[in-house]
Amino acid sequence: MSGLELINFYVIPGLISGSIYALGAIGITLIFGILRYAHFAHGDMATLGAYVALGLVGSLALSPWVALPIAMAITALVAVVLDRVFYRHLETRPKILTVMASLGVALMLRSVVQVVWGVDPQVYSTGIVRAESYGGLMLRSRELITFATATGLVLFLMAFLRYTRWGKAMRAMSDNPELARLCGVNNEAVTRLTWVIAGALAAAAGFFLGINTELNTMMGWSALLAMFAAAILGGVGRVEGAVVGGLVIGLVEELSVLVLPSQYKMATAFVILILILLVRPQGIFKGKVL
Amino acid sequence: MNPVLVMHQVRGGYGDADILHGVSLTVNPKEIVVIVGPNGAGKSTAMKAVFGLVKIRDGAILFEGEEITGWKPDAIVRRGISYVPQVKNVFAEMTVHENLEMGAFLAKSVKAEAFERIYTLFPDLKAKRNALAGSLSGGQRQMVAMGRALMLNPRLLLLDEPTAGLSPKYMEQIFQICRDVRDTGVAILLVEQHAKQALAFCDRGYVLATGSNRHEGAGQELLNDPEIAQMFLGG
Amino acid sequence: MDTLGLLNYAIFMGVLIGIYALLSLGLNVQWGYAGLFNAGVAGFFAVGAYLSALFTAPPVPDRIMGWELPTGVGWFAAMAAAALIAWPIGKVTLRFRSDYLAIATIGVAEIIRLVLRTEDLLSGGVRGITGIPRPFGDLPYEWSQLAYLGLTWGMVVVIYWALERQLAAPWGRMMRAIRENELAAAAMGKNVEARRLEAFILGAAIMGLAGAVYVHFMRAITPEAIDPMMVTFLVWIMLILGGSGNNRGAILGAVIIWVIWSSSELLTDRLPAEIATQAKYIRVFVIGLMLQLVLRWRPEGLLPEGTHVRRSS
């Protein structure tokens, strides 16, 4: 196999699914870092976002690319409502109860999608998109857009966290919640903001998953393990960690096909998760260990 | 002159059990007041009671003549009191400058003048403004914590064992900073484990034991009291 | 349905409830005693089911094992295999908060599912494993069913009794002390991590046993027979509703939830075909919602821990 083939068949798909994992892992790492629990409904939140976009494409005849920001906004709103209704009342109880509640929410979200859109796989638009050659690199336009949009979203979020008042408040809350409260940071506002970001990015992850392959009701749940592995690999609470972690998991998954039967692609995320917990539980970027 | 802070017969604790059984104290303007006493005397609890972190069942707390008993911490910050906890008192993963910004979070917009004031008080911090607070030495962290607390121009600063775990050199430095802060017009109430040194440097002191007042007076006066020396200061 | 048919159905339900009661008891050891979040119950169940099947079924070409060993050996192997899988997972993740264990167990369940779906050598491919012997399987149908009902509930009683003994023993008191106050327990010199690992392994072994009891009742198994998410989730809601920390609660929860779950299935099966599939997913939604309601309004469950076992204070 030539180097170019390796890139076209393994590295590019790896980076694409890696950026999708990264978008999901950012939300997971923010929730883990700021609200301090593992959110198991995150994958199904991505599924919901993808299907909301599908609904917009189908009913309003929108272009998928126009539907994407709307679906992100709707999913962000859903995330805030889910927190209000199902998670917030557990705030003062052991965090693991919220983890459990999120497992229930995962099931509920999925069944809503199954009832509304059915269980058959669907696509945003039919027809085969040919890959174009860029000096031997074979890329489809949707892959370029996926990569560009994911990069844009990540840079925007990082700038927000670095330079804005509320971005700093989120970091402060993740760093030292008691002190943040002593500084007058409103816990509720930060929680809401966290869910807006996590929900919107989850929807984007689901959408890109759907547009690069197909939509099915298990897609988010199947990606959940990879997203968690990415968040922990990068370091819990670290956005840049989630991005690097996502890309690493995506690449390793694709490259694993060279040595393992392709059915076991998913297992590589698990292996990476266990290895990182064994050798460096704080992750690459020295995140939190809860 | 009217006192900055008056605690009158405060009784309360965290759960159902009382830790404070009627603590009274006063802090006057431009005064450093220290609370000392044996372990479990309720020193830190008394201070946290001022900042609204303790359930108060009886008594009253007045700040500049206004009753603030039962207020929430953020309202108390707005009113003009800042609090520096004993541990985890900086944002370790944020820069020194960002720590100061967080101190002024309630102000919405931060004036450059406020940063200048802090950096003049703590010249060490100016050089380290872009370093992560978690990478600093213990003494420097304490400066960040105090600087953060001073961002909103409080009239009263509460310090919970600011010298815990610091070397004698740093302890002296922190005490000197306290005097400098006081000289800018901020009253300071602090809890100290190092009773001898603290009483020597403060303006007035209170000795607490088992949640009640035992002695009070000027620092040197307390130091010279043989009874106190025997009871709390190990001879 | 005639009376006999109804009776047969009742016995069938009774066996399945007993199997779920075992799962619920196993989860109670992990969650109720030790506060460990196992989100891969179905994985340990499946391992138990397959191991016991492979030990006892007749051999066929293109599949490993098939040793036709006695059922008891199969059941024991099922427990051992589940425990053996639990051990390294617990070893790695129990140093951290239970969230990490939960993530890892989701992974384990997922991988077990992948292996069973991929490795025909193990699972017998699309045909699955058949001819798995059933104790009392030679009796006439009704009697065989009835005998198996007795055997299943016999196992429930044995496990219940063993767990209650264990809970009253120093081990159980230690477990509760750890759960109530981890720091204090660690300060008293109790090895928190080792105790938790024991609880995790013991719970997994009971789940493996449940899988074995299930597979010998069904006499055949295919990879599709176990819906991982549903099995895991049903067991969780059973335990939470019944009362975590209380073994009687765990059994009661299994009875209530299984009756609701399967009677709602009877109901949705009668619906016209167009809406029947959707109704199936609405059932899942309702189960998810039920967990939220219990967590919100009755977090201690129907039989709270204190009503049964007195806390040593």
mmCIF file with all atom_site columns, N, CA and C in Angstrom, chain C residues 248-299:
data_model
loop_
_atom_site.group_PDB
_atom_site.id
_atom_site.type_symbol
_atom_site.label_atom_id
_atom_site.label_alt_id
_atom_site.label_comp_id
_atom_site.label_asym_id
_atom_site.label_entity_id
_atom_site.label_seq_id
_atom_site.pdbx_PDB_ins_code
_atom_site.Cartn_x
_atom_site.Cartn_y
_atom_site.Cartn_z
_atom_site.occupancy
_atom_site.B_iso_or_equiv
_atom_site.pdbx_formal_charge
_atom_site.auth_seq_id
_atom_site.auth_comp_id
_atom_site.auth_asym_id
_atom_site.auth_atom_id
_atom_site.pdbx_PDB_model_num
ATOM 1   N N  . ARG C 1 248 ? -34.782 -7.926 49.633 1.00 0.00 ? 248 ARG C N  1
ATOM 2   C CA . ARG C 1 248 ? -36.211 -8.192 49.359 1.00 0.00 ? 248 ARG C CA 1
ATOM 3   C C  . ARG C 1 248 ? -36.750 -7.182 48.364 1.00 0.00 ? 248 ARG C C  1
ATOM 4   N N  . GLY C 1 249 ? -36.279 -5.953 48.500 1.00 0.00 ? 249 GLY C N  1
ATOM 5   C CA . GLY C 1 249 ? -36.668 -4.907 47.550 1.00 0.00 ? 249 GLY C CA 1
ATOM 6   C C  . GLY C 1 249 ? -36.240 -5.259 46.138 1.00 0.00 ? 249 GLY C C  1
ATOM 7   N N  . ALA C 1 250 ? -35.026 -5.795 46.022 1.00 0.00 ? 250 ALA C N  1
ATOM 8   C CA . ALA C 1 250 ? -34.513 -6.170 44.707 1.00 0.00 ? 250 ALA C CA 1
ATOM 9   C C  . ALA C 1 250 ? -35.434 -7.205 44.059 1.00 0.00 ? 250 ALA C C  1
ATOM 10  N N  . ILE C 1 251 ? -35.896 -8.170 44.844 1.00 0.00 ? 251 ILE C N  1
ATOM 11  C CA . ILE C 1 251 ? -36.781 -9.216 44.308 1.00 0.00 ? 251 ILE C CA 1
ATOM 12  C C  . ILE C 1 251 ? -38.153 -8.629 43.991 1.00 0.00 ? 251 ILE C C  1
ATOM 13  N N  . LEU C 1 252 ? -38.672 -7.819 44.906 1.00 0.00 ? 252 LEU C N  1
ATOM 14  C CA . LEU C 1 252 ? -39.977 -7.197 44.685 1.00 0.00 ? 252 LEU C CA 1
ATOM 15  C C  . LEU C 1 252 ? -39.967 -6.353 43.411 1.00 0.00 ? 252 LEU C C  1
ATOM 16  N N  . GLY C 1 253 ? -38.897 -5.578 43.233 1.00 0.00 ? 253 GLY C N  1
ATOM 17  C CA . GLY C 1 253 ? -38.779 -4.735 42.037 1.00 0.00 ? 253 GLY C CA 1
ATOM 18  C C  . GLY C 1 253 ? -38.818 -5.581 40.773 1.00 0.00 ? 253 GLY C C  1
ATOM 19  N N  . ALA C 1 254 ? -38.121 -6.720 40.801 1.00 0.00 ? 254 ALA C N  1
ATOM 20  C CA . ALA C 1 254 ? -38.103 -7.598 39.636 1.00 0.00 ? 254 ALA C CA 1
ATOM 21  C C  . ALA C 1 254 ? -39.515 -8.062 39.301 1.00 0.00 ? 254 ALA C C  1
ATOM 22  N N  . VAL C 1 255 ? -40.274 -8.439 40.320 1.00 0.00 ? 255 VAL C N  1
ATOM 23  C CA . VAL C 1 255 ? -41.649 -8.912 40.093 1.00 0.00 ? 255 VAL C CA 1
ATOM 24  C C  . VAL C 1 255 ? -42.484 -7.798 39.458 1.00 0.00 ? 255 VAL C C  1
ATOM 25  N N  . ILE C 1 256 ? -42.473 -6.626 40.097 1.00 0.00 ? 256 ILE C N  1
ATOM 26  C CA . ILE C 1 256 ? -43.343 -5.536 39.632 1.00 0.00 ? 256 ILE C CA 1
ATOM 27  C C  . ILE C 1 256 ? -42.998 -5.109 38.210 1.00 0.00 ? 256 ILE C C  1
ATOM 28  N N  . ILE C 1 257 ? -41.708 -4.845 37.981 1.00 0.00 ? 257 ILE C N  1
ATOM 29  C CA . ILE C 1 257 ? -41.312 -4.310 36.670 1.00 0.00 ? 257 ILE C CA 1
ATOM 30  C C  . ILE C 1 257 ? -41.549 -5.349 35.577 1.00 0.00 ? 257 ILE C C  1
ATOM 31  N N  . TRP C 1 258 ? -41.239 -6.624 35.869 1.00 0.00 ? 258 TRP C N  1
ATOM 32  C CA . TRP C 1 258 ? -41.434 -7.619 34.820 1.00 0.00 ? 258 TRP C CA 1
ATOM 33  C C  . TRP C 1 258 ? -42.914 -7.774 34.480 1.00 0.00 ? 258 TRP C C  1
ATOM 34  N N  . VAL C 1 259 ? -43.757 -7.715 35.480 1.00 0.00 ? 259 VAL C N  1
ATOM 35  C CA . VAL C 1 259 ? -45.203 -7.827 35.210 1.00 0.00 ? 259 VAL C CA 1
ATOM 36  C C  . VAL C 1 259 ? -45.665 -6.636 34.361 1.00 0.00 ? 259 VAL C C  1
ATOM 37  N N  . ILE C 1 260 ? -45.229 -5.424 34.742 1.00 0.00 ? 260 ILE C N  1
ATOM 38  C CA . ILE C 1 260 ? -45.614 -4.249 33.952 1.00 0.00 ? 260 ILE C CA 1
ATOM 39  C C  . ILE C 1 260 ? -45.076 -4.372 32.531 1.00 0.00 ? 260 ILE C C  1
ATOM 40  N N  . TRP C 1 261 ? -43.809 -4.738 32.436 1.00 0.00 ? 261 TRP C N  1
ATOM 41  C CA . TRP C 1 261 ? -43.131 -4.798 31.144 1.00 0.00 ? 261 TRP C CA 1
ATOM 42  C C  . TRP C 1 261 ? -43.797 -5.797 30.211 1.00 0.00 ? 261 TRP C C  1
ATOM 43  N N  . SER C 1 262 ? -44.050 -7.012 30.710 1.00 0.00 ? 262 SER C N  1
ATOM 44  C CA . SER C 1 262 ? -44.575 -8.012 29.789 1.00 0.00 ? 262 SER C CA 1
ATOM 45  C C  . SER C 1 262 ? -46.076 -7.855 29.571 1.00 0.00 ? 262 SER C C  1
ATOM 46  N N  . SER C 1 263 ? -46.799 -7.317 30.554 1.00 0.00 ? 263 SER C N  1
ATOM 47  C CA . SER C 1 263 ? -48.227 -7.124 30.274 1.00 0.00 ? 263 SER C CA 1
ATOM 48  C C  . SER C 1 263 ? -48.418 -5.965 29.302 1.00 0.00 ? 263 SER C C  1
ATOM 49  N N  . SER C 1 264 ? -47.521 -4.974 29.354 1.00 0.00 ? 264 SER C N  1
ATOM 50  C CA . SER C 1 264 ? -47.645 -3.906 28.368 1.00 0.00 ? 264 SER C CA 1
ATOM 51  C C  . SER C 1 264 ? -47.321 -4.440 26.976 1.00 0.00 ? 264 SER C C  1
ATOM 52  N N  . GLU C 1 265 ? -46.501 -5.486 26.931 1.00 0.00 ? 265 GLU C N  1
ATOM 53  C CA . GLU C 1 265 ? -46.204 -6.102 25.640 1.00 0.00 ? 265 GLU C CA 1
ATOM 54  C C  . GLU C 1 265 ? -47.444 -6.812 25.092 1.00 0.00 ? 265 GLU C C  1
ATOM 55  N N  . LEU C 1 266 ? -48.143 -7.499 25.992 1.00 0.00 ? 266 LEU C N  1
ATOM 56  C CA . LEU C 1 266 ? -49.389 -8.138 25.571 1.00 0.00 ? 266 LEU C CA 1
ATOM 57  C C  . LEU C 1 266 ? -50.326 -7.102 24.980 1.00 0.00 ? 266 LEU C C  1
ATOM 58  N N  . LEU C 1 267 ? -50.358 -5.941 25.635 1.00 0.00 ? 267 LEU C N  1
ATOM 59  C CA . LEU C 1 267 ? -51.249 -4.864 25.224 1.00 0.00 ? 267 LEU C CA 1
ATOM 60  C C  . LEU C 1 267 ? -50.871 -4.343 23.843 1.00 0.00 ? 267 LEU C C  1
ATOM 61  N N  . THR C 1 268 ? -49.557 -4.056 23.669 1.00 0.00 ? 268 THR C N  1
ATOM 62  C CA . THR C 1 268 ? -49.153 -3.463 22.398 1.00 0.00 ? 268 THR C CA 1
ATOM 63  C C  . THR C 1 268 ? -49.250 -4.461 21.256 1.00 0.00 ? 268 THR C C  1
ATOM 64  N N  . ASP C 1 269 ? -49.151 -5.765 21.572 1.00 0.00 ? 269 ASP C N  1
ATOM 65  C CA . ASP C 1 269 ? -49.267 -6.764 20.522 1.00 0.00 ? 269 ASP C CA 1
ATOM 66  C C  . ASP C 1 269 ? -50.662 -6.792 19.911 1.00 0.00 ? 269 ASP C C  1
ATOM 67  N N  . ARG C 1 270 ? -51.641 -6.321 20.669 1.00 0.00 ? 270 ARG C N  1
ATOM 68  C CA . ARG C 1 270 ? -53.007 -6.322 20.163 1.00 0.00 ? 270 ARG C CA 1
ATOM 69  C C  . ARG C 1 270 ? -53.309 -5.113 19.293 1.00 0.00 ? 270 ARG C C  1
ATOM 70  N N  . LEU C 1 271 ? -52.416 -4.147 19.317 1.00 0.00 ? 271 LEU C N  1
ATOM 71  C CA . LEU C 1 271 ? -52.659 -2.949 18.520 1.00 0.00 ? 271 LEU C CA 1
ATOM 72  C C  . LEU C 1 271 ? -52.493 -3.272 17.041 1.00 0.00 ? 271 LEU C C  1
ATOM 73  N N  . PRO C 1 272 ? -53.152 -2.470 16.171 1.00 0.00 ? 272 PRO C N  1
ATOM 74  C CA . PRO C 1 272 ? -52.952 -2.674 14.736 1.00 0.00 ? 272 PRO C CA 1
ATOM 75  C C  . PRO C 1 272 ? -51.470 -2.538 14.370 1.00 0.00 ? 272 PRO C C  1
ATOM 76  N N  . ALA C 1 273 ? -51.085 -3.257 13.355 1.00 0.00 ? 273 ALA C N  1
ATOM 77  C CA . ALA C 1 273 ? -49.668 -3.356 12.992 1.00 0.00 ? 273 ALA C CA 1
ATOM 78  C C  . ALA C 1 273 ? -49.019 -1.989 12.774 1.00 0.00 ? 273 ALA C C  1
ATOM 79  N N  . GLU C 1 274 ? -49.800 -1.032 12.212 1.00 0.00 ? 274 GLU C N  1
ATOM 80  C CA . GLU C 1 274 ? -49.183 0.265  11.867 1.00 0.00 ? 274 GLU C CA 1
ATOM 81  C C  . GLU C 1 274 ? -48.619 0.964  13.110 1.00 0.00 ? 274 GLU C C  1
ATOM 82  N N  . ILE C 1 275 ? -49.349 0.845  14.224 1.00 0.00 ? 275 ILE C N  1
ATOM 83  C CA . ILE C 1 275 ? -48.875 1.561  15.398 1.00 0.00 ? 275 ILE C CA 1
ATOM 84  C C  . ILE C 1 275 ? -48.183 0.642  16.415 1.00 0.00 ? 275 ILE C C  1
ATOM 85  N N  . ALA C 1 276 ? -48.214 -0.652 16.134 1.00 0.00 ? 276 ALA C N  1
ATOM 86  C CA . ALA C 1 276 ? -47.634 -1.590 17.103 1.00 0.00 ? 276 ALA C CA 1
ATOM 87  C C  . ALA C 1 276 ? -46.141 -1.350 17.287 1.00 0.00 ? 276 ALA C C  1
ATOM 88  N N  . THR C 1 277 ? -45.427 -1.103 16.179 1.00 0.00 ? 277 THR C N  1
ATOM 89  C CA . THR C 1 277 ? -43.981 -0.886 16.313 1.00 0.00 ? 277 THR C CA 1
ATOM 90  C C  . THR C 1 277 ? -43.704 0.370  17.134 1.00 0.00 ? 277 THR C C  1
ATOM 91  N N  . GLN C 1 278 ? -44.485 1.419  16.871 1.00 0.00 ? 278 GLN C N  1
ATOM 92  C CA . GLN C 1 278 ? -44.269 2.641  17.625 1.00 0.00 ? 278 GLN C CA 1
ATOM 93  C C  . GLN C 1 278 ? -44.581 2.437  19.100 1.00 0.00 ? 278 GLN C C  1
ATOM 94  N N  . ALA C 1 279 ? -45.644 1.675  19.343 1.00 0.00 ? 279 ALA C N  1
ATOM 95  C CA . ALA C 1 279 ? -46.022 1.411  20.729 1.00 0.00 ? 279 ALA C CA 1
ATOM 96  C C  . ALA C 1 279 ? -44.876 0.734  21.477 1.00 0.00 ? 279 ALA C C  1
ATOM 97  N N  . LYS C 1 280 ? -44.130 -0.116 20.761 1.00 0.00 ? 280 LYS C N  1
ATOM 98  C CA . LYS C 1 280 ? -42.988 -0.799 21.355 1.00 0.00 ? 280 LYS C CA 1
ATOM 99  C C  . LYS C 1 280 ? -41.981 0.216  21.916 1.00 0.00 ? 280 LYS C C  1
ATOM 100 N N  . TYR C 1 281 ? -41.735 1.286  21.148 1.00 0.00 ? 281 TYR C N  1
ATOM 101 C CA . TYR C 1 281 ? -40.766 2.275  21.605 1.00 0.00 ? 281 TYR C CA 1
ATOM 102 C C  . TYR C 1 281 ? -41.343 3.165  22.692 1.00 0.00 ? 281 TYR C C  1
ATOM 103 N N  . ILE C 1 282 ? -42.648 3.355  22.643 1.00 0.00 ? 282 ILE C N  1
ATOM 104 C CA . ILE C 1 282 ? -43.281 4.140  23.713 1.00 0.00 ? 282 ILE C CA 1
ATOM 105 C C  . ILE C 1 282 ? -43.132 3.410  25.052 1.00 0.00 ? 282 ILE C C  1
ATOM 106 N N  . ARG C 1 283 ? -43.207 2.074  24.998 1.00 0.00 ? 283 ARG C N  1
ATOM 107 C CA . ARG C 1 283 ? -42.989 1.289  26.227 1.00 0.00 ? 283 ARG C CA 1
ATOM 108 C C  . ARG C 1 283 ? -41.608 1.581  26.799 1.00 0.00 ? 283 ARG C C  1
ATOM 109 N N  . VAL C 1 284 ? -40.621 1.615  25.921 1.00 0.00 ? 284 VAL C N  1
ATOM 110 C CA . VAL C 1 284 ? -39.258 1.892  26.384 1.00 0.00 ? 284 VAL C CA 1
ATOM 111 C C  . VAL C 1 284 ? -39.199 3.287  27.009 1.00 0.00 ? 284 VAL C C  1
ATOM 112 N N  . PHE C 1 285 ? -39.857 4.222  26.348 1.00 0.00 ? 285 PHE C N  1
ATOM 113 C CA . PHE C 1 285 ? -39.885 5.592  26.861 1.00 0.00 ? 285 PHE C CA 1
ATOM 114 C C  . PHE C 1 285 ? -40.472 5.624  28.271 1.00 0.00 ? 285 PHE C C  1
ATOM 115 N N  . VAL C 1 286 ? -41.562 4.905  28.442 1.00 0.00 ? 286 VAL C N  1
ATOM 116 C CA . VAL C 1 286 ? -42.241 4.904  29.737 1.00 0.00 ? 286 VAL C CA 1
ATOM 117 C C  . VAL C 1 286 ? -41.341 4.328  30.824 1.00 0.00 ? 286 VAL C C  1
ATOM 118 N N  . ILE C 1 287 ? -40.582 3.264  30.472 1.00 0.00 ? 287 ILE C N  1
ATOM 119 C CA . ILE C 1 287 ? -39.664 2.685  31.457 1.00 0.00 ? 287 ILE C CA 1
ATOM 120 C C  . ILE C 1 287 ? -38.595 3.702  31.850 1.00 0.00 ? 287 ILE C C  1
ATOM 121 N N  . GLY C 1 288 ? -38.081 4.419  30.845 1.00 0.00 ? 288 GLY C N  1
ATOM 122 C CA . GLY C 1 288 ? -37.085 5.460  31.130 1.00 0.00 ? 288 GLY C CA 1
ATOM 123 C C  . GLY C 1 288 ? -37.669 6.542  32.020 1.00 0.00 ? 288 GLY C C  1
ATOM 124 N N  . LEU C 1 289 ? -38.905 6.912  31.719 1.00 0.00 ? 289 LEU C N  1
ATOM 125 C CA . LEU C 1 289 ? -39.568 7.951  32.505 1.00 0.00 ? 289 LEU C CA 1
ATOM 126 C C  . LEU C 1 289 ? -39.798 7.481  33.936 1.00 0.00 ? 289 LEU C C  1
ATOM 127 N N  . MET C 1 290 ? -40.122 6.197  34.050 1.00 0.00 ? 290 MET C N  1
ATOM 128 C CA . MET C 1 290 ? -40.397 5.650  35.373 1.00 0.00 ? 290 MET C CA 1
ATOM 129 C C  . MET C 1 290 ? -39.169 5.779  36.276 1.00 0.00 ? 290 MET C C  1
ATOM 130 N N  . LEU C 1 291 ? -37.990 5.524  35.712 1.00 0.00 ? 291 LEU C N  1
ATOM 131 C CA . LEU C 1 291 ? -36.761 5.675  36.495 1.00 0.00 ? 291 LEU C CA 1
ATOM 132 C C  . LEU C 1 291 ? -36.647 7.111  37.012 1.00 0.00 ? 291 LEU C C  1
ATOM 133 N N  . GLN C 1 292 ? -36.945 8.068  36.125 1.00 0.00 ? 292 GLN C N  1
ATOM 134 C CA . GLN C 1 292 ? -36.840 9.472  36.534 1.00 0.00 ? 292 GLN C CA 1
ATOM 135 C C  . GLN C 1 292 ? -37.814 9.765  37.676 1.00 0.00 ? 292 GLN C C  1
ATOM 136 N N  . LEU C 1 293 ? -39.019 9.208  37.559 1.00 0.00 ? 293 LEU C N  1
ATOM 137 C CA . LEU C 1 293 ? -40.022 9.478  38.589 1.00 0.00 ? 293 LEU C CA 1
ATOM 138 C C  . LEU C 1 293 ? -39.607 8.873  39.923 1.00 0.00 ? 293 LEU C C  1
ATOM 139 N N  . VAL C 1 294 ? -39.070 7.635  39.876 1.00 0.00 ? 294 VAL C N  1
ATOM 140 C CA . VAL C 1 294 ? -38.630 7.007  41.129 1.00 0.00 ? 294 VAL C CA 1
ATOM 141 C C  . VAL C 1 294 ? -37.500 7.812  41.751 1.00 0.00 ? 294 VAL C C  1
ATOM 142 N N  . LEU C 1 295 ? -36.521 8.194  40.902 1.00 0.00 ? 295 LEU C N  1
ATOM 143 C CA . LEU C 1 295 ? -35.390 8.975  41.420 1.00 0.00 ? 295 LEU C CA 1
ATOM 144 C C  . LEU C 1 295 ? -35.879 10.266 42.053 1.00 0.00 ? 295 LEU C C  1
ATOM 145 N N  . ARG C 1 296 ? -36.929 10.824 41.486 1.00 0.00 ? 296 ARG C N  1
ATOM 146 C CA . ARG C 1 296 ? -37.407 12.111 41.984 1.00 0.00 ? 296 ARG C CA 1
ATOM 147 C C  . ARG C 1 296 ? -38.268 11.974 43.222 1.00 0.00 ? 296 ARG C C  1
ATOM 148 N N  . TRP C 1 297 ? -39.212 11.043 43.182 1.00 0.00 ? 297 TRP C N  1
ATOM 149 C CA . TRP C 1 297 ? -40.219 11.007 44.244 1.00 0.00 ? 297 TRP C CA 1
ATOM 150 C C  . TRP C 1 297 ? -40.011 9.921  45.279 1.00 0.00 ? 297 TRP C C  1
ATOM 151 N N  . ARG C 1 298 ? -39.354 8.836  44.903 1.00 0.00 ? 298 ARG C N  1
ATOM 152 C CA . ARG C 1 298 ? -39.132 7.798  45.903 1.00 0.00 ? 298 ARG C CA 1
ATOM 153 C C  . ARG C 1 298 ? -37.752 7.177  45.725 1.00 0.00 ? 298 ARG C C  1
ATOM 154 N N  . PRO C 1 299 ? -36.717 7.997  45.940 1.00 0.00 ? 299 PRO C N  1
ATOM 155 C CA . PRO C 1 299 ? -35.360 7.518  45.657 1.00 0.00 ? 299 PRO C CA 1
ATOM 156 C C  . PRO C 1 299 ? -34.956 6.326  46.517 1.00 0.00 ? 299 PRO C C  1
#
